[in-house]
């Protein structure tokens, strides 16, 4: 790692950071809201077309942490880190089947969150609360990891001083970045990340295109890169006594690889920020088109993952794997283009962090504050509360990053993936059938949450005793698999069995406020207009 501050790279980074800051504040005037409501602040007026939605979803799903962590996993362990590529391929046919239905029913009834839909479909505030709390808990560490991505870039550029520097001076650049993010998100809502996503994704595509051509040329071609990586992975890891990794996953790890890819695919669009970006689009056809063009990002992700092998071949040595790719850029690129790459990662953190904080705030406002604290809250008051909560969420993530070891944030993000998958039966199941009983869904969710948490708690790693990973032996099979998927199977089994029992006992099932035609309605259909949920009746929207 080079000593001192890379002044040229820092200047380029600051230029792009200031540019997107200005864009963030100007976004408040872009398609300016006609009224102050969560539809406008939290969903951009539900007005985004195909390309805006594509950039927004891409900026939302392919984050700075993805940019840093996927090749870092390759750098540390080899091909096992490629699981992110097949899971982002699996996810798009899956969401093609249910996202248009969710958009239609949400547009018809004015739903802002997944919990709004669950409450309306099953007539259960308790189940809605469970989905909301799960979403908030799963989102918080995800926001923290975006700040970790920014911090990795700042560390490599030499900004903030060394480990012995006063904590305030060391963390001041991150504090400034956080302050700017908080300010323009509060001011412009979802319009800010939607506008900035254009810059973020353009920079990332440019950086990846250059890196995948330029760096291999400097390193002697892919033959040399893979040869050096294979040699490095064959060396014994002193902490485990086993080889460091492998270019091809070994047979014992194939169950882990497959279940992690499948479980992650099922979980990705359960996250609140994914749904927030989806509901901001103006028609169900926009969603359909995006499921066909979003795989372009998976192509980018596959190329991005190869940077992990390049970092090994380039002789990058870091104690923290998250620094491997920023350090590769620092070592291989001219300073000015390293600045462009660092800006891509930094801006790649701001976009999803903004969307995630908005999504978490909307969940709190609609499904905790309005449902349980102040049912008669007006749309204007909902927006005000959501703005304040979005600030608190970001502050919580910042405190998380500044006061805890980075591995804690990573472990909680892995745990968040296990948790959010447990909302799948209520959300996706509810989009296709009303057969599941609301109490059975709640019990299944609870079983999945408890099993997943305790199973993850019992996983150790060479550096920690608990929450050391997300894979464990699958009961009854004996293979090592993704804990989240095992918990999901238990969740579904409990839900199905209890549904039979509760229906036989004639337990009250709650009122379904939706009807079949709501799930295929489009914005241009005759007679289709946003209907307010019962809790908002009598207020202007």
Tab-separated table of C-alpha atoms in Angstrom, residues 55 91 127 171 177 199 216 222 232 262 356-357 406 472 482 495 500 503 537:
chain	number	residue	atom	x	y	z
A	55	UNK	CA	-30.639	2.411	-13.421
A	91	UNK	CA	-33.509	-14.186	-9.615
A	127	UNK	CA	-48.182	-10.475	10.367
A	171	UNK	CA	-13.433	9.366	10.400
A	177	UNK	CA	-20.018	11.776	3.105
A	199	UNK	CA	-23.742	8.566	-12.946
A	216	UNK	CA	-4.792	-8.471	-17.804
A	222	UNK	CA	-5.496	-14.493	-18.221
A	232	UNK	CA	-1.780	-19.103	-4.343
A	262	UNK	CA	-30.743	-20.433	-4.565
A	356	UNK	CA	-32.343	1.479	1.844
A	357	UNK	CA	-32.845	4.236	4.394
A	406	UNK	CA	-16.187	-4.541	10.218
A	472	UNK	CA	-24.248	-25.428	8.452
A	482	UNK	CA	-27.154	-22.376	3.439
A	495	UNK	CA	-47.037	-22.830	7.534
A	500	UNK	CA	-54.576	-27.372	7.545
A	503	UNK	CA	-58.758	-24.295	8.700
A	537	UNK	CA	-59.693	6.898	4.634
